[in-house]
PDB file of C-alpha atoms and ligand atoms in Angstrom:
ATOM      1  CA  MET B   1       1.174 -15.875   9.240  1.00 59.00           C
ATOM      2  CA  ALA B   2      -1.976 -14.901   7.280  1.00 72.00           C
ATOM      3  CA  GLU B   3      -1.679 -12.994   4.159  1.00 89.00           C
ATOM      4  CA  ILE B   4      -1.421  -9.585   5.032  1.00 96.00           C
ATOM      5  CA  ASN B   5      -4.006  -7.123   2.858  1.00 98.00           C
ATOM      6  CA  LEU B   6      -1.387  -4.364   2.342  1.00 98.00           C
ATOM      7  CA  GLN B   7      -4.280  -2.302   0.211  1.00 98.00           C
ATOM      8  CA  GLU B   8      -6.458  -2.454   3.357  1.00 98.00           C
ATOM      9  CA  ILE B   9      -3.557  -1.234   5.542  1.00 98.00           C
ATOM     10  CA  HIS B  10      -2.548   1.622   2.757  1.00 99.00           C
ATOM     11  CA  ASP B  11      -6.265   2.710   2.996  1.00 98.00           C
ATOM     12  CA  LEU B  12      -6.365   2.772   6.838  1.00 99.00           C
ATOM     13  CA  LEU B  13      -2.936   4.466   6.674  1.00 99.00           C
ATOM     14  CA  ILE B  14      -4.086   7.162   4.695  1.00 98.00           C
ATOM     15  CA  SER B  15      -7.548   8.160   6.544  1.00 98.00           C
ATOM     16  CA  VAL B  16      -4.818   7.888   9.671  1.00 99.00           C
ATOM     17  CA  ALA B  17      -2.560  10.288   7.697  1.00 98.00           C
ATOM     18  CA  HIS B  18      -5.415  12.912   7.057  1.00 98.00           C
ATOM     19  CA  GLU B  19      -6.620  12.996  10.923  1.00 98.00           C
ATOM     20  CA  ALA B  20      -3.212  13.395  11.805  1.00 98.00           C
ATOM     21  CA  GLY B  21      -2.938  16.067   9.415  1.00 98.00           C
ATOM     22  CA  ARG B  22      -5.938  18.062  10.896  1.00 98.00           C
ATOM     23  CA  MET B  23      -4.324  17.722  14.477  1.00 98.00           C
ATOM     24  CA  MET B  24      -0.742  19.584  13.103  1.00 98.00           C
ATOM     25  CA  MET B  25      -3.038  22.121  11.314  1.00 98.00           C
ATOM     26  CA  ALA B  26      -5.327  23.151  14.466  1.00 97.00           C
ATOM     27  CA  ALA B  27      -1.719  23.440  16.703  1.00 96.00           C
ATOM     28  CA  THR B  28       0.039  26.417  17.485  1.00 90.00           C
ATOM     29  CA  PRO B  29       3.667  25.535  17.469  1.00 89.00           C
ATOM     30  CA  SER B  30       6.478  27.674  19.354  1.00 89.00           C
ATOM     31  CA  TYR B  31      10.037  27.223  19.819  1.00 90.00           C
ATOM     32  CA  LEU B  32       8.929  28.853  23.508  1.00 89.00           C
ATOM     33  CA  SER B  33       6.641  26.451  24.037  1.00 86.00           C
ATOM     34  CA  SER B  34       9.021  23.097  22.285  1.00 90.00           C
ATOM     35  CA  GLY B  35      10.595  20.670  24.172  1.00 95.00           C
ATOM     36  CA  THR B  36      14.696  19.369  23.318  1.00 93.00           C
ATOM     37  CA  LYS B  37      15.881  16.078  23.113  1.00 93.00           C
ATOM     38  CA  LYS B  38      19.142  15.686  22.449  1.00 91.00           C
ATOM     39  CA  ASN B  39      20.147  18.668  21.976  1.00 92.00           C
ATOM     40  CA  SER B  40      18.673  22.167  21.616  1.00 93.00           C
ATOM     41  CA  ALA B  41      18.221  22.009  17.995  1.00 92.00           C
ATOM     42  CA  ASP B  42      16.502  18.629  18.252  1.00 89.00           C
ATOM     43  CA  LEU B  43      12.927  19.677  18.928  1.00 91.00           C
ATOM     44  CA  VAL B  44       9.879  17.953  19.951  1.00 92.00           C
ATOM     45  CA  THR B  45       6.216  19.186  20.612  1.00 92.00           C
ATOM     46  CA  GLU B  46       2.964  18.075  22.217  1.00 96.00           C
ATOM     47  CA  THR B  47       2.001  17.889  18.870  1.00 97.00           C
ATOM     48  CA  ASP B  48       4.384  15.151  18.215  1.00 96.00           C
ATOM     49  CA  GLN B  49       3.509  13.203  21.017  1.00 97.00           C
ATOM     50  CA  ALA B  50      -0.104  13.485  20.519  1.00 97.00           C
ATOM     51  CA  VAL B  51      -0.241  12.659  16.984  1.00 98.00           C
ATOM     52  CA  GLU B  52       1.624   9.680  17.848  1.00 98.00           C
ATOM     53  CA  LYS B  53      -0.804   8.754  20.565  1.00 98.00           C
ATOM     54  CA  LEU B  54      -3.714   9.174  17.768  1.00 98.00           C
ATOM     55  CA  VAL B  55      -2.038   7.177  15.437  1.00 98.00           C
ATOM     56  CA  SER B  56      -0.360   3.943  17.699  1.00 98.00           C
ATOM     57  CA  THR B  57      -4.373   3.672  19.016  1.00 98.00           C
ATOM     58  CA  ARG B  58      -5.826   3.567  15.691  1.00 98.00           C
ATOM     59  CA  LEU B  59      -3.246   1.480  14.074  1.00 98.00           C
ATOM     60  CA  LEU B  60      -2.821  -1.298  17.145  1.00 98.00           C
ATOM     61  CA  SER B  61      -6.550  -1.519  17.394  1.00 98.00           C
ATOM     62  CA  ALA B  62      -7.257  -2.358  14.113  1.00 98.00           C
ATOM     63  CA  TYR B  63      -3.900  -4.681  13.966  1.00 98.00           C
ATOM     64  CA  PRO B  64      -3.728  -5.588  17.539  1.00 98.00           C
ATOM     65  CA  THR B  65      -0.638  -8.637  16.600  1.00 98.00           C
ATOM     66  CA  PHE B  66       1.156  -6.220  14.482  1.00 98.00           C
ATOM     67  CA  LYS B  67       4.476  -4.572  16.158  1.00 98.00           C
ATOM     68  CA  PHE B  68       5.084  -0.199  16.569  1.00 98.00           C
ATOM     69  CA  ILE B  69       7.900   1.791  16.355  1.00 98.00           C
ATOM     70  CA  GLY B  70       7.335   5.479  16.920  1.00 98.00           C
ATOM     71  CA  GLU B  71       9.961   8.167  17.348  1.00 98.00           C
ATOM     72  CA  GLU B  72       8.684   9.169  20.371  1.00 97.00           C
ATOM     73  CA  THR B  73       8.273   5.906  22.038  1.00 98.00           C
ATOM     74  CA  TYR B  74      11.531   4.739  20.633  1.00 98.00           C
ATOM     75  CA  TYR B  75      13.333   3.305  23.685  1.00 97.00           C
ATOM     76  CA  GLN B  76      16.624   2.380  23.534  1.00 95.00           C
ATOM     77  CA  GLY B  77      17.750  -1.440  22.193  1.00 96.00           C
ATOM     78  CA  GLN B  78      14.039  -1.800  20.737  1.00 98.00           C
ATOM     79  CA  LYS B  79      14.530  -3.561  17.590  1.00 98.00           C
ATOM     80  CA  LEU B  80      12.589  -3.936  14.299  1.00 98.00           C
ATOM     81  CA  THR B  81      11.823  -7.968  13.727  1.00 98.00           C
ATOM     82  CA  GLU B  82      10.570  -9.887  10.850  1.00 98.00           C
ATOM     83  CA  GLU B  83       6.864  -9.025  12.246  1.00 98.00           C
ATOM     84  CA  PRO B  84       4.880  -7.030  10.493  1.00 98.00           C
ATOM     85  CA  THR B  85       5.441  -3.390  12.133  1.00 98.00           C
ATOM     86  CA  PHE B  86       4.176  -0.155  11.674  1.00 99.00           C
ATOM     87  CA  ILE B  87       7.126   2.427  11.845  1.00 99.00           C
ATOM     88  CA  VAL B  88       6.058   6.146  12.207  1.00 98.00           C
ATOM     89  CA  ASP B  89       7.304   9.329  12.709  1.00 98.00           C
ATOM     90  CA  PRO B  90       4.356  11.876  13.421  1.00 98.00           C
ATOM     91  CA  ILE B  91       5.458  14.707  12.741  1.00 98.00           C
ATOM     92  CA  ASP B  92       8.642  14.722  10.043  1.00 98.00           C
ATOM     93  CA  GLY B  93      10.798  18.070  10.044  1.00 98.00           C
ATOM     94  CA  THR B  94       9.694  18.901  13.570  1.00 98.00           C
ATOM     95  CA  THR B  95      12.021  22.025  13.285  1.00 97.00           C
ATOM     96  CA  ASN B  96       9.717  23.205  10.471  1.00 98.00           C
ATOM     97  CA  PHE B  97       6.709  22.754  12.337  1.00 98.00           C
ATOM     98  CA  VAL B  98       7.941  24.779  15.177  1.00 97.00           C
ATOM     99  CA  HIS B  99       8.661  27.567  12.615  1.00 97.00           C
ATOM    100  CA  THR B 100       5.858  27.008  10.265  1.00 96.00           C
ATOM    101  CA  TYR B 101       8.119  26.321   7.494  1.00 97.00           C
ATOM    102  CA  PRO B 102       5.765  24.080   4.755  1.00 98.00           C
ATOM    103  CA  ALA B 103       7.974  20.795   4.783  1.00 98.00           C
ATOM    104  CA  PHE B 104       6.555  18.839   7.761  1.00 98.00           C
ATOM    105  CA  CYS B 105       4.273  15.739   7.524  1.00 98.00           C
ATOM    106  CA  ILE B 106       3.644  12.576   9.107  1.00 98.00           C
ATOM    107  CA  SER B 107       5.583   9.297   7.837  1.00 99.00           C
ATOM    108  CA  LEU B 108       3.513   6.234   8.168  1.00 99.00           C
ATOM    109  CA  GLY B 109       5.507   2.789   6.589  1.00 99.00           C
ATOM    110  CA  LEU B 110       4.881  -0.826   7.221  1.00 99.00           C
ATOM    111  CA  ALA B 111       7.455  -2.881   6.893  1.00 98.00           C
ATOM    112  CA  VAL B 112       7.464  -6.848   6.642  1.00 98.00           C
ATOM    113  CA  ASN B 113      10.377  -8.945   7.011  1.00 98.00           C
ATOM    114  CA  LYS B 114      12.404  -5.680   7.829  1.00 98.00           C
ATOM    115  CA  SER B 115      11.525  -4.357   4.524  1.00 98.00           C
ATOM    116  CA  ALA B 116       9.298  -1.477   3.425  1.00 98.00           C
ATOM    117  CA  ALA B 117       6.117  -2.513   2.283  1.00 98.00           C
ATOM    118  CA  VAL B 118       3.648   0.559   2.411  1.00 99.00           C
ATOM    119  CA  GLY B 119       4.553   3.995   2.797  1.00 99.00           C
ATOM    120  CA  VAL B 120       2.064   6.938   3.361  1.00 99.00           C
ATOM    121  CA  ILE B 121       3.543  10.243   3.602  1.00 99.00           C
ATOM    122  CA  TYR B 122       1.449  13.363   4.373  1.00 98.00           C
ATOM    123  CA  ASN B 123       2.452  17.083   4.353  1.00 98.00           C
ATOM    124  CA  PRO B 124      -0.783  18.460   5.488  1.00 98.00           C
ATOM    125  CA  PHE B 125       0.492  22.518   5.120  1.00 98.00           C
ATOM    126  CA  LEU B 126       0.765  21.654   1.365  1.00 98.00           C
ATOM    127  CA  ASP B 127      -2.209  19.098   1.082  1.00 98.00           C
ATOM    128  CA  GLU B 128       0.231  16.825  -0.684  1.00 98.00           C
ATOM    129  CA  LEU B 129      -0.342  12.706  -0.096  1.00 99.00           C
ATOM    130  CA  TYR B 130       2.335  10.264  -1.117  1.00 99.00           C
ATOM    131  CA  THR B 131       1.748   6.540  -0.966  1.00 99.00           C
ATOM    132  CA  GLY B 132       3.361   3.314  -2.351  1.00 99.00           C
ATOM    133  CA  ILE B 133       2.351  -0.296  -1.902  1.00 98.00           C
ATOM    134  CA  LYS B 134       5.264  -3.247  -2.571  1.00 98.00           C
ATOM    135  CA  GLY B 135       4.991  -4.289  -6.038  1.00 98.00           C
ATOM    136  CA  LYS B 136       2.118  -1.592  -7.185  1.00 98.00           C
ATOM    137  CA  GLY B 137       3.661   1.561  -7.415  1.00 98.00           C
ATOM    138  CA  SER B 138       3.683   4.778  -5.907  1.00 98.00           C
ATOM    139  CA  PHE B 139       1.525   8.106  -6.205  1.00 99.00           C
ATOM    140  CA  VAL B 140       1.515  11.833  -5.390  1.00 99.00           C
ATOM    141  CA  THR B 141      -2.078  12.880  -4.945  1.00 98.00           C
ATOM    142  CA  ARG B 142      -2.334  17.017  -4.659  1.00 96.00           C
ATOM    143  CA  ASN B 143      -5.057  19.469  -5.824  1.00 90.00           C
ATOM    144  CA  GLY B 144      -7.528  16.420  -5.572  1.00 93.00           C
ATOM    145  CA  THR B 145      -5.344  14.551  -8.631  1.00 98.00           C
ATOM    146  CA  LYS B 146      -3.666  11.574  -8.343  1.00 98.00           C
ATOM    147  CA  LEU B 147      -0.457  11.153 -10.121  1.00 98.00           C
ATOM    148  CA  ARG B 148       2.138   7.950 -11.046  1.00 98.00           C
ATOM    149  CA  LEU B 149       5.880   8.451  -9.586  1.00 98.00           C
ATOM    150  CA  PRO B 150       7.707   9.533 -11.019  1.00 98.00           C
ATOM    151  CA  LEU B 151       6.405  12.492 -12.354  1.00 98.00           C
ATOM    152  CA  LYS B 152       8.162  12.200 -16.095  1.00 98.00           C
ATOM    153  CA  GLN B 153       6.983   9.678 -17.266  1.00 95.00           C
ATOM    154  CA  GLU B 154      10.301   8.819 -19.137  1.00 97.00           C
ATOM    155  CA  PRO B 155      12.785  10.160 -16.795  1.00 98.00           C
ATOM    156  CA  GLU B 156      16.026  11.387 -18.271  1.00 98.00           C
ATOM    157  CA  PRO B 157      19.235   9.658 -17.530  1.00 98.00           C
ATOM    158  CA  LEU B 158      21.989  10.246 -14.837  1.00 98.00           C
ATOM    159  CA  LYS B 159      24.973  11.365 -15.918  1.00 97.00           C
ATOM    160  CA  ASP B 160      27.189  12.602 -13.378  1.00 98.00           C
ATOM    161  CA  LEU B 161      26.910  14.416 -10.169  1.00 98.00           C
ATOM    162  CA  SER B 162      27.591  17.927 -11.725  1.00 98.00           C
ATOM    163  CA  THR B 163      23.819  17.195 -13.770  1.00 98.00           C
ATOM    164  CA  CYS B 164      22.269  16.680 -10.235  1.00 98.00           C
ATOM    165  CA  LEU B 165      20.294  18.764  -7.289  1.00 99.00           C
ATOM    166  CA  VAL B 166      21.056  16.829  -4.121  1.00 99.00           C
ATOM    167  CA  GLY B 167      19.376  17.079  -1.388  1.00 98.00           C
ATOM    168  CA  THR B 168      20.787  16.476   2.220  1.00 98.00           C
ATOM    169  CA  GLU B 169      20.429  17.254   5.879  1.00 98.00           C
ATOM    170  CA  TRP B 170      22.544  19.227   8.406  1.00 97.00           C
ATOM    171  CA  GLY B 171      20.709  16.806  11.464  1.00 95.00           C
ATOM    172  CA  SER B 172      21.022  18.170  15.028  1.00 94.00           C
ATOM    173  CA  ASP B 173      24.908  16.794  15.730  1.00 94.00           C
ATOM    174  CA  ARG B 174      26.897  20.239  15.583  1.00 96.00           C
ATOM    175  CA  SER B 175      30.099  18.787  16.677  1.00 97.00           C
ATOM    176  CA  GLY B 176      32.636  15.924  16.181  1.00 97.00           C
ATOM    177  CA  ASN B 177      33.349  13.057  13.475  1.00 97.00           C
ATOM    178  CA  ASN B 178      29.547  13.307  11.822  1.00 98.00           C
ATOM    179  CA  PHE B 179      29.610  16.540  11.550  1.00 98.00           C
ATOM    180  CA  ALA B 180      33.138  16.817  10.317  1.00 98.00           C
ATOM    181  CA  VAL B 181      32.322  14.551   7.806  1.00 98.00           C
ATOM    182  CA  LYS B 182      28.553  16.116   6.491  1.00 98.00           C
ATOM    183  CA  THR B 183      30.448  19.726   5.769  1.00 98.00           C
ATOM    184  CA  LYS B 184      33.233  18.570   4.289  1.00 98.00           C
ATOM    185  CA  VAL B 185      31.528  16.609   1.677  1.00 98.00           C
ATOM    186  CA  PHE B 186      28.764  19.582   1.008  1.00 98.00           C
ATOM    187  CA  SER B 187      31.764  21.733   0.663  1.00 98.00           C
ATOM    188  CA  LYS B 188      33.203  19.150  -2.318  1.00 98.00           C
ATOM    189  CA  LEU B 189      29.935  18.400  -3.274  1.00 98.00           C
ATOM    190  CA  ALA B 190      29.353  22.080  -3.924  1.00 98.00           C
ATOM    191  CA  ALA B 191      33.145  22.498  -4.872  1.00 98.00           C
ATOM    192  CA  SER B 192      34.255  23.458  -8.781  1.00 98.00           C
ATOM    193  CA  LYS B 193      35.925  20.466 -11.027  1.00 98.00           C
ATOM    194  CA  ASP B 194      38.983  23.011 -10.637  1.00 98.00           C
ATOM    195  CA  ASP B 195      39.054  22.506  -7.134  1.00 98.00           C
ATOM    196  CA  GLY B 196      38.442  19.061  -7.242  1.00 96.00           C
ATOM    197  CA  GLY B 197      34.566  19.269  -6.163  1.00 98.00           C
ATOM    198  CA  ALA B 198      31.643  17.537  -7.856  1.00 98.00           C
ATOM    199  CA  MET B 199      29.879  21.113  -8.552  1.00 98.00           C
ATOM    200  CA  VAL B 200      26.144  20.227  -8.587  1.00 98.00           C
ATOM    201  CA  HIS B 201      23.545  21.916  -9.669  1.00 98.00           C
ATOM    202  CA  SER B 202      22.867  22.432  -5.793  1.00 98.00           C
ATOM    203  CA  ILE B 203      22.006  21.852  -2.595  1.00 98.00           C
ATOM    204  CA  ARG B 204      18.905  21.759  -0.815  1.00 98.00           C
ATOM    205  CA  SER B 205      18.308  21.136   2.972  1.00 98.00           C
ATOM    206  CA  GLY B 206      14.507  20.966   3.267  1.00 98.00           C
ATOM    207  CA  GLY B 207      14.529  19.458   6.821  1.00 98.00           C
ATOM    208  CA  SER B 208      12.413  16.631   6.540  1.00 98.00           C
ATOM    209  CA  ALA B 209      13.980  13.066   5.730  1.00 98.00           C
ATOM    210  CA  ALA B 210      10.497  11.940   4.318  1.00 99.00           C
ATOM    211  CA  LEU B 211      10.219  14.903   2.011  1.00 99.00           C
ATOM    212  CA  ASN B 212      13.261  14.454   0.596  1.00 99.00           C
ATOM    213  CA  LEU B 213      12.783  10.685  -0.102  1.00 99.00           C
ATOM    214  CA  VAL B 214       9.496  11.599  -1.733  1.00 99.00           C
ATOM    215  CA  LEU B 215      11.133  14.392  -3.857  1.00 99.00           C
ATOM    216  CA  VAL B 216      13.668  11.990  -5.030  1.00 99.00           C
ATOM    217  CA  ALA B 217      11.023   9.253  -5.696  1.00 99.00           C
ATOM    218  CA  ALA B 218       9.035  12.217  -7.798  1.00 99.00           C
ATOM    219  CA  GLY B 219      12.191  13.085  -9.504  1.00 98.00           C
ATOM    220  CA  GLN B 220      12.217  16.340  -8.677  1.00 98.00           C
ATOM    221  CA  GLN B 221      15.314  15.829  -6.979  1.00 98.00           C
ATOM    222  CA  ASP B 222      17.985  13.391  -7.894  1.00 99.00           C
ATOM    223  CA  VAL B 223      19.913  12.412  -4.985  1.00 99.00           C
ATOM    224  CA  PHE B 224      19.361  12.310  -1.048  1.00 99.00           C
ATOM    225  CA  TRP B 225      22.066  11.702   1.350  1.00 98.00           C
ATOM    226  CA  GLU B 226      21.990  11.966   5.074  1.00 98.00           C
ATOM    227  CA  GLY B 227      23.338  10.262   7.987  1.00 98.00           C
ATOM    228  CA  GLY B 228      21.668  10.041  11.504  1.00 97.00           C
ATOM    229  CA  CYS B 229      18.042   9.547  10.743  1.00 95.00           C
ATOM    230  CA  TRP B 230      16.295   6.763  12.094  1.00 98.00           C
ATOM    231  CA  ALA B 231      13.452   3.860  10.633  1.00 98.00           C
ATOM    232  CA  TRP B 232      10.707   6.023  11.152  1.00 98.00           C
ATOM    233  CA  ASP B 233      12.744   9.058   8.633  1.00 98.00           C
ATOM    234  CA  VAL B 234      12.629   6.510   6.050  1.00 98.00           C
ATOM    235  CA  CYS B 235      10.257   3.155   6.248  1.00 99.00           C
ATOM    236  CA  ALA B 236       7.346   4.916   4.324  1.00 99.00           C
ATOM    237  CA  GLY B 237       9.508   7.205   1.976  1.00 99.00           C
ATOM    238  CA  TRP B 238      11.967   3.763   1.024  1.00 99.00           C
ATOM    239  CA  CYS B 239       8.439   2.130  -0.704  1.00 99.00           C
ATOM    240  CA  ILE B 240       7.498   4.923  -2.312  1.00 99.00           C
ATOM    241  CA  LEU B 241      11.264   5.734  -3.314  1.00 99.00           C
ATOM    242  CA  VAL B 242      11.438   1.673  -4.909  1.00 99.00           C
ATOM    243  CA  GLU B 243       8.059   2.190  -6.600  1.00 99.00           C
ATOM    244  CA  ALA B 244       9.049   4.725  -8.547  1.00 98.00           C
ATOM    245  CA  GLY B 245      12.072   2.902  -9.799  1.00 98.00           C
ATOM    246  CA  GLY B 246      14.896   4.446  -7.303  1.00 98.00           C
ATOM    247  CA  ILE B 247      17.379   2.866  -5.160  1.00 98.00           C
ATOM    248  CA  MET B 248      18.315   2.804  -1.716  1.00 99.00           C
ATOM    249  CA  VAL B 249      21.895   2.403  -0.515  1.00 98.00           C
ATOM    250  CA  ASP B 250      24.329   3.034   2.203  1.00 98.00           C
ATOM    251  CA  GLY B 251      24.709   6.673   3.285  1.00 98.00           C
ATOM    252  CA  ASN B 252      28.488   5.173   4.075  1.00 98.00           C
ATOM    253  CA  PRO B 253      30.397   3.400   0.985  1.00 98.00           C
ATOM    254  CA  GLY B 254      30.273   0.331   0.007  1.00 97.00           C
ATOM    255  CA  ASP B 255      26.632  -1.294   0.815  1.00 98.00           C
ATOM    256  CA  TRP B 256      24.453  -1.786  -1.672  1.00 98.00           C
ATOM    257  CA  GLN B 257      21.809  -3.534   0.433  1.00 98.00           C
ATOM    258  CA  PRO B 258      21.567  -1.188   3.702  1.00 98.00           C
ATOM    259  CA  THR B 259      19.243  -2.192   6.503  1.00 98.00           C
ATOM    260  CA  MET B 260      16.178  -0.127   7.945  1.00 98.00           C
ATOM    261  CA  GLU B 261      18.015   0.219  10.797  1.00 98.00           C
ATOM    262  CA  GLY B 262      21.545   1.572   9.336  1.00 98.00           C
ATOM    263  CA  ARG B 263      21.036   5.356  10.268  1.00 98.00           C
ATOM    264  CA  THR B 264      23.015   6.573   7.092  1.00 98.00           C
ATOM    265  CA  TYR B 265      20.985   6.572   3.606  1.00 98.00           C
ATOM    266  CA  LEU B 266      21.650   7.496  -0.008  1.00 98.00           C
ATOM    267  CA  ALA B 267      18.822   7.883  -2.421  1.00 99.00           C
ATOM    268  CA  VAL B 268      19.028   8.017  -6.006  1.00 99.00           C
ATOM    269  CA  ARG B 269      16.267   9.096  -8.425  1.00 99.00           C
ATOM    270  CA  GLY B 270      14.698   6.237 -10.905  1.00 98.00           C
ATOM    271  CA  ALA B 271      16.776   6.753 -14.124  1.00 98.00           C
ATOM    272  CA  PRO B 272      17.038   4.274 -17.666  1.00 98.00           C
ATOM    273  CA  SER B 273      21.042   4.446 -16.584  1.00 98.00           C
ATOM    274  CA  GLY B 274      23.328   6.065 -14.542  1.00 98.00           C
ATOM    275  CA  GLN B 275      22.146   5.223 -11.272  1.00 98.00           C
ATOM    276  CA  ARG B 276      25.345   3.008 -10.159  1.00 98.00           C
ATOM    277  CA  ASP B 277      27.576   5.933 -11.257  1.00 98.00           C
ATOM    278  CA  ILE B 278      25.967   8.470  -9.247  1.00 98.00           C
ATOM    279  CA  VAL B 279      26.273   5.979  -5.970  1.00 98.00           C
ATOM    280  CA  GLU B 280      29.867   5.417  -7.021  1.00 98.00           C
ATOM    281  CA  GLU B 281      30.574   9.529  -7.419  1.00 98.00           C
ATOM    282  CA  MET B 282      28.796   9.879  -4.198  1.00 98.00           C
ATOM    283  CA  TRP B 283      31.196   7.328  -2.306  1.00 98.00           C
ATOM    284  CA  LYS B 284      34.466   8.615  -4.122  1.00 98.00           C
ATOM    285  CA  VAL B 285      33.320  11.951  -2.733  1.00 98.00           C
ATOM    286  CA  ILE B 286      32.583  10.535   0.657  1.00 97.00           C
ATOM    287  CA  GLY B 287      35.927   8.736   0.834  1.00 96.00           C
ATOM    288  CA  ASP B 288      37.257   7.070   4.202  1.00 91.00           C
ATOM    289  CA  GLY B 289      35.066  10.017   6.047  1.00 91.00           C
ATOM    290  CA  LYS B 290      32.910   7.528   7.300  1.00 94.00           C
ATOM    291  CA  MET B 291      29.852   8.772   9.522  1.00 97.00           C
ATOM    292  CA  ILE B 292      29.438   6.319  13.176  1.00 97.00           C
ATOM    293  CA  TYR B 293      25.715   6.260  14.100  1.00 97.00           C
ATOM    294  CA  GLU B 294      24.712   4.089  17.263  1.00 91.00           C
ATOM    295  CA  SER B 295      21.956   1.736  15.630  1.00 83.00           C
TER     296      SER B 295
HETATM  297  C1  LIP E 301      14.243  15.325  11.237  1.00 82.89           C
HETATM  298  C2  LIP E 301      14.815  14.323   9.780  1.00 82.89           C
HETATM  299  C3  LIP E 301      16.220  15.394   9.211  1.00 82.89           C
HETATM  300  C4  LIP E 301      17.083  15.033  10.079  1.00 82.89           C
HETATM  301  C5  LIP E 301      16.704  15.338  11.638  1.00 82.89           C
HETATM  302  C6  LIP E 301      15.697  14.391  12.234  1.00 82.89           C
HETATM  303  P1  LIP E 301      12.084  14.916  13.144  1.00 82.89           P
HETATM  304  O1  LIP E 301      13.723  14.203  11.695  1.00 82.89           O
HETATM  305  O2  LIP E 301      13.999  14.170   8.830  1.00 82.89           O
HETATM  306  O3  LIP E 301      16.161  15.482   7.897  1.00 82.89           O
HETATM  307  O4  LIP E 301      18.053  16.044   9.375  1.00 82.89           O
HETATM  308  O5  LIP E 301      18.060  14.852  11.986  1.00 82.89           O
HETATM  309  O6  LIP E 301      15.797  13.188  12.135  1.00 82.89           O
HETATM  310  O7  LIP E 301      13.329  14.669  14.080  1.00 82.89           O
HETATM  311  O8  LIP E 301      11.742  15.786  12.789  1.00 82.89           O
HETATM  312  O9  LIP E 301      10.974  13.822  13.087  1.00 82.89           O
END
């Protein structure tokens, strides 16, 4: 296979992200006109579909031999291969988009050999662009200024969960094993040490896995833990996270090298020490309450 020019792909993804951002900002979404997928908390809008069409057309006309996996055109059984693959969420944070809560974005990743090689995430409401190329670092551009991630040149060491701001998501499953595991972990993370909890600084649920990952990459959130999201929610953010010194492990205890399609993820920010301790403490909090998702 010919050498892939990651810089050229990165530049194209940025141009597509800006175009998609204009479409999102021109739309007038409402819960009245939104459709649902798995259940009433799993929303989709015409804009999700229109943006994905634009993105797939633009990317595949420039790179016709590449594969494409997108949230709105994914079919059961579709698998990521070693081939260069664009992995795309046209709107990550669709619920936020529908409510005009200002945390939605387009998430554009390129995976090569099943690993994230380029990531571009754009929040059009805040005009914030996050980018990363494997081996070349990651950045945020806001108000016309481009800053390297993480934002602190010398991030603090990670001590234990009691000093962490943790991002996690409710997701759309509201019953069954996975809901029970999540609510138990939320409670254990928040509870006081006297009651056997981790007493984290606080818990955030921003509503977009991609934006959670870039917050961890930036060092503005120490940890992100989620089960139930998909490759398109994490591919771009994974590249940006790792390029900023962060790590991604499995959201269920035990696996230090999770796969893109594993559906359970734990991200920890870059730090001079303590990353592994945070993972181990988080896995201890989860205990034997394994989240189970089809992949
Ligand atoms: C959403 C994620 C969110 C997660 C939801 C869903 P969508 O993506 O980013 O973090 O909790 O289950 O996957 O549907 O807005 O693209």
